[in-house]
């Protein structure tokens, strides 16, 4: 096939992250989330609803007698766990953990059926019913996650037991689903297998897997609609009959290449788009690539919160429509922002445009890591931009907007997704194309990269995102000139770049500064980006943010919390020209830059608690001065529960 | 018992409304809604879902064989119709309509069981199951409506067939429900019977009916909770288990006398409060009266929209919490505002305080009559203060907010409620206490009132609400001095009052101007209230209205509609000192005062459709001038569907 591949990420093991910001989170994922999840998968967490995940595999293998337990997609939990484990092993070998994972893989594979089938829900509930509800029963979704876990584990350890088993399962699926007559012309209700199959193709080089991925994309939404026929044939329930999006919930309302708007379940959407980008870059399919660009544009430029959150509505956990970004009835699932990062890194793999890195960075530093408490013990599915505890408690429309992160759920989705993302952070930082190394993210650490002319290795020193100074020290480099392409973030308005002590004016294209040079060991590249606090406005088409500003510093979105500023945050105003002081508080949840500014609060002078309406001429608003303390959004809800807001009124 | 009765309303037939504003609406109810509803009750409306209402009575009487059809509260539809018919007969005798109503009553009474029971749902579904789900099956609700219809029909025509039948039904209920051992210690899930029983007491003078009303109020919410026991005993479903309000949905979360906040289903709440006020005024029960004042205060001073709408959330059609008044996800059911008027007139019956009249007027001129299209053919259940058609279509949270009024439903609630209210407008305008006549509302027409010293009769000429001039011409009066008490509306800041051509300074107490005099025939009382356009602010505790104003003129709330002002109404600003021009457009849906003002629109200069966020320093907002046209809120959605807003941003 005709690849449209521009750059590849570096192997995760070649990117050693050492800087506190990300390393702390990665360690939290490795030392807290992964072990906790293993206990959860085995129903050993006191007080938590059982997962049944491993028990299902034991039962499916005939080792114990038990009914299927948990959600229809319960198998995917161990798959995500395995994937996170695999990534962690790439940067933190742990023979004991590897042994546990090997055992889990043995348990999984033991449940495999003679024809390769491997989904415990149908093994335990009747194999005759398999493939009768692709729309809602997540078989292909679980398979997708299993493939991702198997590929990662193979890459981490060289062990291919699960990979081989999954190849057999894919072959079994291939026999039942596909374009040929007599096969089901189906595709998954919850996407992910598309990108998983491309990864399987990448490690096995077997084109049939890429073909199957492409088939799932091409068949999706075609008329007559498979999901509709399947629903009729098997008497399945169609959950979205009363919705406005109907089959668009599954991104199946029309053929993928015709889709103009990000629509339906947000996680599914960005998982699909990621798979489409994968297939586009591996096949050079231009209309698929155009589809990606169009859907990318609609997603990030018309339907994305300033935190990188996507999915405006809890109903269907879905997109609503362009510029509809309510801050309080929001969904903005952690997993959806993770999926957006998947989409972004794939778009970067096709074309090096800073906007992809900008969105990735926005999601990573804000709406994704807000999903986990600093102790790694509790999680947000929903990441609101405005919270009023009384609303969350008493208004059903806001009941899904939690004021505190929740403990692990029986059906856990976001926590293991966060774990696999954090453990693979290295995969998002760099891209290699021939003799060019792209730096998408500034992570402190040590990295080596195989360029066409040879290996380059270097140290990165930075306090990013707390300041914009990045010092890259070359440890070794090929003697031939190579190119370092540094992303100049979209938030940055002023920077200096020095190479070996000399200020240079780099060639900047599409958000990357290109420096071509025969680098010598010991040479330093120093990028100094000014990082003042900035007030941010939303497009006037975003009704919810009119008359409001958000506060950002570098890639970090700030918020006001009740713990610092009292309640009634909806009554806080800042001046459009307000200035901020900043100080780094090393003790604040691992260290964070804290901002302070003047502000005003709409007073209730002239109003008693029992007067709802007055004439403006008799009760014109008055304001009282108030000192405001701003913390990074991702750190909200680590203290006493209370109000929080990102968008603040401006005078 | 020790009555705490202050004033009584006038008989509806003694208040002849002739002024266009209300007479037109009353005629619409009489000539359009009542005949249409009778067709609906008999399943003769092509294209509409059948009501089954009269069919149920025919089947219950054994005249035809048919299963019960429609909602569990279907009987109440004909009851509401009969009540509206009765009121209309009081001011527009119509032998043909009366004959139809007599026939309907024959059909209803024919279904009555030997022991008096008369609810077609259980007659057709098994009498052994009656009184097993007081919580949700609306037996007592239907009975309440039947009583109200029967009393009104008796008052209109002197015919007591239905009244007698209903007395027998109440006696049957009394045998099954009550404080005595062996009886069910229950009360209705949907209130209304409380106020109905007081009306029955008022016409029959039988104290047992008042006692039963009081029992229902006193028993409600007592521990152990009847609804909880009933639910367990009969395996009923409890719909609100996952809500925050639980049994408070039914105002049964605690004893009525302990209730501090308006909570739960808004219509049920104000129907209960109305019944409580009735029992309080008929028994002189001070703690019940205190409860009314407390719940009144919470309802109208903390949970009421500027239009007189109540019920902030569609979930449970319910109140949420103090100062939570979202304009877009609102419920504000027409029936709830009607119930608020019931509550207000009863409070006025206990104590003449202008605030009750103010709220009554606010609801009547805004959030109630907005419920009906000008042609009387379509109806809003939900009366939003902000509508974005795309939101209503694509955002499930706003799906209940309709952009256009809906045709009659199979289970119609608001339309017949509107009909019975409009046809009884006269009952809300006046109150008599000894030699004092209170004028609560200014309706053009001719009225006679029996005062202690004799009858007073007078003409009222006014264009209210379009101007504040009210001219009362005495036609006849007792020779002794009597008192006219004119409500000076809360909106009024300046007025002059002349009696027989001389300006007087009246004694004003609690919102009423008292004029005591031996009035002579031909004398005029002229009240001239200045009615400038005013900008209104909401209490700063109302988050949704911060930085916004509403426009009012007299009692009328105005709005901006897309038909006049284009879309993007959320981007419209007015200046806090803006001035308005006004002109009366006689052709605009029966005639209305139209306002015009200058405004500004937040421009999208500097923003393309594909940019969501920019620095304030680089994309500070710009505004363009825009002429604004304001129409009365109650007339919205009579033209092409589009955006509408009441609260507008202010600079």
Tab-separated table of N, CA, C and O in Angstrom, chain A residues 244 297 300-302 304-306 315 321 323 329 388 390-391 393-394 396-397 491 493 534-541 543 546 570-571 573 576 603-604 607-616 618 621 647 649, chain B residues 244 297 300-302 304-306 315 321 323 325 329 388 390-391 393-394 396-397 491 493 534-541 543 546 570-571 573 576 603-604 607-616 618 621 647 649:
chain	number	residue	atom	x	y	z
A	244	UNK	N	-31.803	12.810	19.267
A	244	UNK	CA	-31.710	13.486	17.975
A	244	UNK	C	-30.613	12.861	17.127
A	244	UNK	O	-30.621	12.980	15.921
A	297	UNK	N	-10.968	19.271	12.693
A	297	UNK	CA	-11.310	20.692	12.749
A	297	UNK	C	-12.611	20.914	13.514
A	297	UNK	O	-12.705	21.790	14.372
A	300	UNK	N	-11.958	20.039	17.414
A	300	UNK	CA	-11.120	20.886	18.279
A	300	UNK	C	-11.393	22.373	18.086
A	300	UNK	O	-11.089	23.163	18.978
A	301	UNK	N	-11.955	22.747	16.958
A	301	UNK	CA	-12.168	24.176	16.727
A	301	UNK	C	-13.615	24.609	16.865
A	301	UNK	O	-13.935	25.788	16.700
A	302	UNK	N	-14.489	23.630	17.134
A	302	UNK	CA	-15.891	24.009	17.328
A	302	UNK	C	-16.561	23.309	18.499
A	302	UNK	O	-17.658	23.698	18.897
A	304	UNK	N	-14.621	21.826	21.399
A	304	UNK	CA	-13.674	21.457	22.454
A	304	UNK	C	-13.630	22.531	23.537
A	304	UNK	O	-13.543	23.714	23.246
A	305	UNK	N	-13.672	22.090	24.769
A	305	UNK	CA	-13.518	23.016	25.895
A	305	UNK	C	-12.074	23.508	25.963
A	305	UNK	O	-11.167	22.862	25.421
A	306	UNK	N	-11.883	24.600	26.668
A	306	UNK	CA	-10.555	25.198	26.777
A	306	UNK	C	-9.586	24.261	27.510
A	306	UNK	O	-8.372	24.391	27.393
A	315	UNK	N	-26.056	13.079	28.163
A	315	UNK	CA	-26.947	12.189	27.410
A	315	UNK	C	-26.177	11.613	26.226
A	315	UNK	O	-25.799	12.343	25.311
A	321	UNK	N	-23.560	20.026	19.457
A	321	UNK	CA	-23.448	20.722	18.171
A	321	UNK	C	-22.405	21.823	18.292
A	321	UNK	O	-21.972	22.161	19.400
A	323	UNK	N	-20.127	24.823	18.828
A	323	UNK	CA	-20.079	25.965	19.772
A	323	UNK	C	-20.974	25.770	20.987
A	323	UNK	O	-21.155	26.704	21.763
A	329	UNK	N	-23.316	21.610	32.670
A	329	UNK	CA	-24.003	20.353	32.349
A	329	UNK	C	-23.134	19.474	31.441
A	329	UNK	O	-23.570	18.439	30.959
A	388	UNK	N	-21.166	23.705	41.127
A	388	UNK	CA	-21.856	24.242	42.295
A	388	UNK	C	-22.341	23.015	43.059
A	388	UNK	O	-23.198	22.282	42.556
A	390	UNK	N	-24.391	22.407	45.368
A	390	UNK	CA	-25.836	22.278	45.552
A	390	UNK	C	-26.530	21.858	44.248
A	390	UNK	O	-27.512	21.109	44.270
A	391	UNK	N	-26.007	22.336	43.123
A	391	UNK	CA	-26.559	21.905	41.826
A	391	UNK	C	-26.311	20.426	41.602
A	391	UNK	O	-27.195	19.699	41.146
A	393	UNK	N	-26.015	18.195	43.687
A	393	UNK	CA	-26.815	17.395	44.608
A	393	UNK	C	-28.300	17.448	44.255
A	393	UNK	O	-28.976	16.417	44.258
A	394	UNK	N	-28.794	18.642	43.921
A	394	UNK	CA	-30.252	18.817	43.848
A	394	UNK	C	-30.808	19.010	42.443
A	394	UNK	O	-32.016	19.009	42.263
A	396	UNK	N	-31.063	17.408	38.904
A	396	UNK	CA	-30.794	16.143	38.229
A	396	UNK	C	-29.945	16.320	36.969
A	396	UNK	O	-29.162	15.435	36.609
A	397	UNK	N	-30.085	17.444	36.294
A	397	UNK	CA	-29.328	17.685	35.064
A	397	UNK	C	-27.830	17.807	35.334
A	397	UNK	O	-27.020	17.718	34.414
A	491	UNK	N	0.396	28.770	22.348
A	491	UNK	CA	0.202	29.770	23.412
A	491	UNK	C	1.355	30.770	23.461
A	491	UNK	O	1.240	31.821	24.084
A	493	UNK	N	4.009	33.587	22.522
A	493	UNK	CA	4.066	34.777	21.680
A	493	UNK	C	5.486	35.304	21.513
A	493	UNK	O	5.754	36.111	20.625
A	534	UNK	N	-2.181	34.853	30.826
A	534	UNK	CA	-2.998	35.478	29.782
A	534	UNK	C	-4.476	35.245	30.068
A	534	UNK	O	-4.860	34.166	30.509
A	535	UNK	N	-5.252	36.234	29.771
A	535	UNK	CA	-6.705	36.032	29.779
A	535	UNK	C	-7.115	35.512	28.407
A	535	UNK	O	-6.650	36.016	27.383
A	536	UNK	N	-7.977	34.559	28.413
A	536	UNK	CA	-8.400	33.914	27.166
A	536	UNK	C	-9.892	34.159	26.965
A	536	UNK	O	-10.670	34.094	27.914
A	537	UNK	N	-10.247	34.457	25.738
A	537	UNK	CA	-11.658	34.609	25.366
A	537	UNK	C	-12.090	33.419	24.513
A	537	UNK	O	-11.287	32.880	23.744
A	538	UNK	N	-13.344	33.083	24.620
A	538	UNK	CA	-13.906	32.085	23.700
A	538	UNK	C	-14.569	32.808	22.528
A	538	UNK	O	-14.971	33.977	22.642
A	539	UNK	N	-14.656	32.109	21.429
A	539	UNK	CA	-15.370	32.601	20.255
A	539	UNK	C	-16.765	33.098	20.674
A	539	UNK	O	-17.451	32.414	21.443
A	540	UNK	N	-17.172	34.262	20.197
A	540	UNK	CA	-18.503	34.781	20.591
A	540	UNK	C	-19.647	33.811	20.285
A	540	UNK	O	-20.729	33.937	20.852
A	541	UNK	N	-19.385	32.848	19.381
A	541	UNK	CA	-20.429	31.858	19.085
A	541	UNK	C	-20.670	30.909	20.269
A	541	UNK	O	-21.678	30.196	20.304
A	543	UNK	N	-22.011	30.571	23.427
A	543	UNK	CA	-22.900	31.344	24.292
A	543	UNK	C	-22.482	31.340	25.753
A	543	UNK	O	-22.569	32.358	26.443
A	546	UNK	N	-19.702	33.948	26.915
A	546	UNK	CA	-19.776	35.375	26.590
A	546	UNK	C	-19.638	36.187	27.878
A	546	UNK	O	-20.244	35.858	28.901
A	570	UNK	N	-19.683	32.424	40.838
A	570	UNK	CA	-20.369	33.003	39.673
A	570	UNK	C	-20.456	34.515	39.787
A	570	UNK	O	-20.744	35.194	38.801
A	571	UNK	N	-20.226	35.048	40.963
A	571	UNK	CA	-20.326	36.491	41.171
A	571	UNK	C	-18.972	37.190	41.096
A	571	UNK	O	-18.875	38.395	41.315
A	573	UNK	N	-15.785	38.815	39.347
A	573	UNK	CA	-15.397	39.517	38.123
A	573	UNK	C	-13.894	39.789	38.165
A	573	UNK	O	-13.338	40.041	39.229
A	576	UNK	N	-10.398	43.201	32.655
A	576	UNK	CA	-9.733	42.689	31.452
A	576	UNK	C	-8.249	43.027	31.447
A	576	UNK	O	-7.467	42.381	30.756
A	603	UNK	N	-21.819	42.257	44.773
A	603	UNK	CA	-22.267	42.260	46.166
A	603	UNK	C	-23.770	42.038	46.238
A	603	UNK	O	-24.487	42.279	45.274
A	604	UNK	N	-24.249	41.587	47.395
A	604	UNK	CA	-25.708	41.562	47.536
A	604	UNK	C	-26.201	42.725	48.385
A	604	UNK	O	-27.326	42.690	48.898
A	607	UNK	N	-29.893	43.907	48.522
A	607	UNK	CA	-30.761	42.749	48.276
A	607	UNK	C	-30.868	41.952	49.563
A	607	UNK	O	-29.858	41.606	50.149
A	608	UNK	N	-32.082	41.643	49.966
A	608	UNK	CA	-32.160	40.675	51.048
A	608	UNK	C	-32.440	39.310	50.439
A	608	UNK	O	-32.655	39.175	49.237
A	609	UNK	N	-32.401	38.320	51.297
A	609	UNK	CA	-32.539	36.949	50.795
A	609	UNK	C	-33.931	36.684	50.246
A	609	UNK	O	-34.152	35.694	49.548
A	610	UNK	N	-34.878	37.558	50.555
A	610	UNK	CA	-36.261	37.326	50.149
A	610	UNK	C	-36.760	38.332	49.119
A	610	UNK	O	-37.938	38.693	49.098
A	611	UNK	N	-35.853	38.827	48.311
A	611	UNK	CA	-36.253	39.694	47.201
A	611	UNK	C	-35.621	39.134	45.944
A	611	UNK	O	-34.402	39.017	45.860
A	612	UNK	N	-36.446	38.787	44.997
A	612	UNK	CA	-35.867	38.181	43.793
A	612	UNK	C	-35.594	39.208	42.704
A	612	UNK	O	-34.624	39.069	41.960
A	613	UNK	N	-36.465	40.199	42.548
A	613	UNK	CA	-36.346	41.125	41.420
A	613	UNK	C	-36.508	42.560	41.898
A	613	UNK	O	-37.385	42.859	42.718
A	614	UNK	N	-35.673	43.439	41.387
A	614	UNK	CA	-35.795	44.863	41.669
A	614	UNK	C	-35.474	45.640	40.399
A	614	UNK	O	-34.813	45.138	39.490
A	615	UNK	N	-35.921	46.888	40.380
A	615	UNK	CA	-35.563	47.748	39.252
A	615	UNK	C	-34.074	48.047	39.284
A	615	UNK	O	-33.506	48.304	40.353
A	616	UNK	N	-33.471	48.039	38.122
A	616	UNK	CA	-32.054	48.394	38.026
A	616	UNK	C	-31.796	49.782	38.589
A	616	UNK	O	-30.779	50.030	39.235
A	618	UNK	N	-33.042	51.064	41.021
A	618	UNK	CA	-33.111	51.082	42.482
A	618	UNK	C	-32.161	50.086	43.121
A	618	UNK	O	-31.970	50.101	44.344
A	621	UNK	N	-26.110	47.108	40.410
A	621	UNK	CA	-25.122	46.235	41.041
A	621	UNK	C	-23.971	47.014	41.680
A	621	UNK	O	-23.549	48.041	41.159
A	647	UNK	N	-14.230	29.588	33.783
A	647	UNK	CA	-14.588	30.848	33.116
A	647	UNK	C	-15.105	31.829	34.158
A	647	UNK	O	-15.988	31.495	34.958
A	649	UNK	N	-16.322	35.938	35.020
A	649	UNK	CA	-16.856	37.158	34.400
A	649	UNK	C	-15.782	38.226	34.316
A	649	UNK	O	-14.937	38.338	35.197
B	244	UNK	N	-32.765	13.292	44.246
B	244	UNK	CA	-32.356	13.862	45.530
B	244	UNK	C	-33.571	14.171	46.391
B	244	UNK	O	-33.470	14.252	47.601
B	297	UNK	N	-43.296	32.417	50.769
B	297	UNK	CA	-42.070	33.209	50.694
B	297	UNK	C	-40.983	32.470	49.930
B	297	UNK	O	-40.323	33.022	49.047
B	300	UNK	N	-42.108	32.253	46.031
B	300	UNK	CA	-42.132	33.438	45.159
B	300	UNK	C	-40.912	34.334	45.335
B	300	UNK	O	-40.597	35.120	44.440
B	301	UNK	N	-40.236	34.225	46.461
B	301	UNK	CA	-39.100	35.119	46.684
B	301	UNK	C	-37.751	34.424	46.527
B	301	UNK	O	-36.703	35.061	46.670
B	302	UNK	N	-37.768	33.122	46.265
B	302	UNK	CA	-36.499	32.419	46.075
B	302	UNK	C	-36.510	31.448	44.905
B	302	UNK	O	-35.472	30.983	44.488
B	304	UNK	N	-38.971	31.689	42.042
B	304	UNK	CA	-39.927	32.063	40.998
B	304	UNK	C	-39.238	32.865	39.887
B	304	UNK	O	-38.467	33.786	40.168
B	305	UNK	N	-39.517	32.511	38.659
B	305	UNK	CA	-39.005	33.276	37.524
B	305	UNK	C	-39.704	34.627	37.455
B	305	UNK	O	-40.805	34.797	37.999
B	306	UNK	N	-39.076	35.549	36.734
B	306	UNK	CA	-39.622	36.900	36.623
B	306	UNK	C	-40.979	36.890	35.910
B	306	UNK	O	-41.778	37.816	36.025
B	315	UNK	N	-36.787	17.410	35.357
B	315	UNK	CA	-36.746	16.157	36.117
B	315	UNK	C	-37.689	16.284	37.313
B	315	UNK	O	-37.467	17.087	38.213
B	321	UNK	N	-33.753	24.248	43.976
B	321	UNK	CA	-33.344	24.817	45.262
B	321	UNK	C	-33.337	26.337	45.132
B	321	UNK	O	-33.426	26.875	44.020
B	323	UNK	N	-32.910	30.087	44.578
B	323	UNK	CA	-32.162	30.931	43.630
B	323	UNK	C	-31.653	30.159	42.414
B	323	UNK	O	-30.881	30.693	41.639
B	325	UNK	N	-32.462	29.257	39.084
B	325	UNK	CA	-33.473	29.623	38.086
B	325	UNK	C	-32.875	29.652	36.685
B	325	UNK	O	-32.788	30.712	36.048
B	329	UNK	N	-32.912	25.441	30.778
B	329	UNK	CA	-33.284	24.057	31.114
B	329	UNK	C	-34.510	24.034	32.035
B	329	UNK	O	-34.917	22.989	32.510
B	388	UNK	N	-33.055	28.360	22.304
B	388	UNK	CA	-32.189	28.261	21.131
B	388	UNK	C	-32.688	27.036	20.376
B	388	UNK	O	-32.577	25.920	20.895
B	390	UNK	N	-31.629	25.167	18.074
B	390	UNK	CA	-30.672	24.076	17.889
B	390	UNK	C	-30.459	23.303	19.194
B	390	UNK	O	-30.252	22.088	19.184
B	391	UNK	N	-30.492	24.015	20.311
B	391	UNK	CA	-30.374	23.336	21.606
B	391	UNK	C	-31.572	22.433	21.857
B	391	UNK	O	-31.430	21.300	22.309
B	393	UNK	N	-33.342	21.009	19.799
B	393	UNK	CA	-33.310	19.865	18.884
B	393	UNK	C	-32.195	18.879	19.241
B	393	UNK	O	-32.401	17.669	19.230
B	394	UNK	N	-31.022	19.389	19.547
B	394	UNK	CA	-29.843	18.512	19.617
B	394	UNK	C	-29.299	18.273	21.019
B	394	UNK	O	-28.416	17.449	21.199
B	396	UNK	N	-30.216	17.013	24.582
B	396	UNK	CA	-31.277	16.286	25.273
B	396	UNK	C	-31.764	17.003	26.529
B	396	UNK	O	-32.936	16.911	26.885
B	397	UNK	N	-30.889	17.729	27.189
B	397	UNK	CA	-31.258	18.449	28.415
B	397	UNK	C	-32.260	19.561	28.140
B	397	UNK	O	-32.911	20.055	29.063
B	491	UNK	N	-45.036	47.065	41.021
B	491	UNK	CA	-44.222	47.653	39.950
B	491	UNK	C	-44.368	49.166	39.888
B	491	UNK	O	-43.564	49.855	39.255
B	493	UNK	N	-44.318	53.049	40.789
B	493	UNK	CA	-43.536	53.968	41.609
B	493	UNK	C	-44.209	55.334	41.767
B	493	UNK	O	-43.838	56.113	42.623
B	534	UNK	N	-39.057	49.637	32.443
B	534	UNK	CA	-38.031	49.526	33.472
B	534	UNK	C	-37.126	48.335	33.191
B	534	UNK	O	-37.604	47.279	32.772
B	535	UNK	N	-35.859	48.527	33.490
B	535	UNK	CA	-34.949	47.373	33.492
B	535	UNK	C	-35.002	46.730	34.874
B	535	UNK	O	-34.978	47.424	35.886
B	536	UNK	N	-35.043	45.426	34.869
B	536	UNK	CA	-35.167	44.682	36.124
B	536	UNK	C	-33.921	43.827	36.325
B	536	UNK	O	-33.410	43.227	35.369
B	537	UNK	N	-33.440	43.808	37.544
B	537	UNK	CA	-32.320	42.936	37.915
B	537	UNK	C	-32.818	41.797	38.787
B	537	UNK	O	-33.775	41.969	39.549
B	538	UNK	N	-32.151	40.681	38.680
B	538	UNK	CA	-32.427	39.585	39.608
B	538	UNK	C	-31.456	39.669	40.778
B	538	UNK	O	-30.357	40.229	40.649
B	539	UNK	N	-31.869	39.112	41.881
B	539	UNK	CA	-31.010	38.990	43.057
B	539	UNK	C	-29.665	38.378	42.630
B	539	UNK	O	-29.640	37.410	41.870
B	540	UNK	N	-28.550	38.934	43.110
B	540	UNK	CA	-27.249	38.400	42.705
B	540	UNK	C	-27.076	36.912	43.030
B	540	UNK	O	-26.217	36.246	42.453
B	541	UNK	N	-27.918	36.400	43.926
B	541	UNK	CA	-27.835	34.966	44.224
B	541	UNK	C	-28.322	34.107	43.057
B	541	UNK	O	-28.100	32.896	43.038
B	543	UNK	N	-27.609	32.923	39.911
B	543	UNK	CA	-26.426	32.843	39.040
B	543	UNK	C	-26.740	33.119	37.574
B	543	UNK	O	-25.998	33.794	36.878
B	546	UNK	N	-26.961	36.904	36.390
B	546	UNK	CA	-25.925	37.891	36.710
B	546	UNK	C	-25.473	38.570	35.416
B	546	UNK	O	-25.269	37.923	34.393
B	570	UNK	N	-28.103	35.697	22.471
B	570	UNK	CA	-27.209	35.648	23.637
B	570	UNK	C	-26.101	36.676	23.517
B	570	UNK	O	-25.413	36.968	24.485
B	571	UNK	N	-25.911	37.204	22.315
B	571	UNK	CA	-24.839	38.181	22.114
B	571	UNK	C	-25.332	39.618	22.173
B	571	UNK	O	-24.567	40.549	21.943
B	573	UNK	N	-26.491	43.033	23.880
B	573	UNK	CA	-26.298	43.819	25.104
B	573	UNK	C	-27.193	45.054	25.049
B	573	UNK	O	-27.418	45.612	23.983
B	576	UNK	N	-27.354	49.988	30.543
B	576	UNK	CA	-28.174	50.074	31.750
B	576	UNK	C	-29.008	51.353	31.755
B	576	UNK	O	-30.009	51.444	32.462
B	603	UNK	N	-19.776	41.283	18.455
B	603	UNK	CA	-19.459	40.963	17.067
B	603	UNK	C	-18.520	39.765	17.001
B	603	UNK	O	-17.829	39.453	17.968
B	604	UNK	N	-18.477	39.081	15.858
B	604	UNK	CA	-17.433	38.072	15.725
B	604	UNK	C	-16.268	38.567	14.868
B	604	UNK	O	-15.475	37.766	14.379
B	607	UNK	N	-12.782	36.867	14.742
B	607	UNK	CA	-12.960	35.435	15.010
B	607	UNK	C	-13.431	34.762	13.736
B	607	UNK	O	-14.415	35.196	13.148
B	608	UNK	N	-12.755	33.711	13.316
B	608	UNK	CA	-13.363	32.931	12.248
B	608	UNK	C	-14.093	31.755	12.873
B	608	UNK	O	-14.036	31.534	14.080
B	609	UNK	N	-14.815	31.042	12.036
B	609	UNK	CA	-15.661	29.967	12.553
B	609	UNK	C	-14.833	28.822	13.117
B	609	UNK	O	-15.348	27.963	13.827
B	610	UNK	N	-13.543	28.799	12.792
B	610	UNK	CA	-12.698	27.687	13.217
B	610	UNK	C	-11.648	28.089	14.242
B	610	UNK	O	-10.548	27.529	14.279
B	611	UNK	N	-11.959	29.080	15.034
B	611	UNK	CA	-11.069	29.441	16.141
B	611	UNK	C	-11.918	29.487	17.395
B	611	UNK	O	-12.885	30.242	17.464
B	612	UNK	N	-11.572	28.676	18.370
B	612	UNK	CA	-12.395	28.656	19.575
B	612	UNK	C	-11.886	29.589	20.655
B	612	UNK	O	-12.674	30.186	21.371
B	613	UNK	N	-10.559	29.711	20.782
B	613	UNK	CA	-10.014	30.471	21.898
B	613	UNK	C	-8.897	31.387	21.428
B	613	UNK	O	-8.062	30.986	20.625
B	614	UNK	N	-8.911	32.609	21.928
B	614	UNK	CA	-7.839	33.562	21.636
B	614	UNK	C	-7.549	34.361	22.892
B	614	UNK	O	-8.379	34.469	23.790
B	615	UNK	N	-6.347	34.940	22.906
B	615	UNK	CA	-6.019	35.828	24.020
B	615	UNK	C	-6.891	37.071	23.963
B	615	UNK	O	-7.116	37.630	22.888
B	616	UNK	N	-7.328	37.501	25.125
B	616	UNK	CA	-8.099	38.733	25.211
B	616	UNK	C	-7.325	39.913	24.629
B	616	UNK	O	-7.883	40.785	23.979
B	618	UNK	N	-5.530	39.942	22.182
B	618	UNK	CA	-5.478	39.893	20.729
B	618	UNK	C	-6.866	39.826	20.100
B	618	UNK	O	-6.999	39.957	18.878
B	621	UNK	N	-13.288	41.869	22.808
B	621	UNK	CA	-14.606	41.917	22.175
B	621	UNK	C	-14.901	43.268	21.521
B	621	UNK	O	-14.497	44.307	22.028
B	647	UNK	N	-33.969	37.479	29.567
B	647	UNK	CA	-32.841	38.146	30.211
B	647	UNK	C	-31.800	38.489	29.160
B	647	UNK	O	-31.404	37.646	28.370
B	649	UNK	N	-28.086	40.608	28.242
B	649	UNK	CA	-26.852	41.134	28.869
B	649	UNK	C	-26.889	42.652	28.939
B	649	UNK	O	-27.432	43.308	28.051
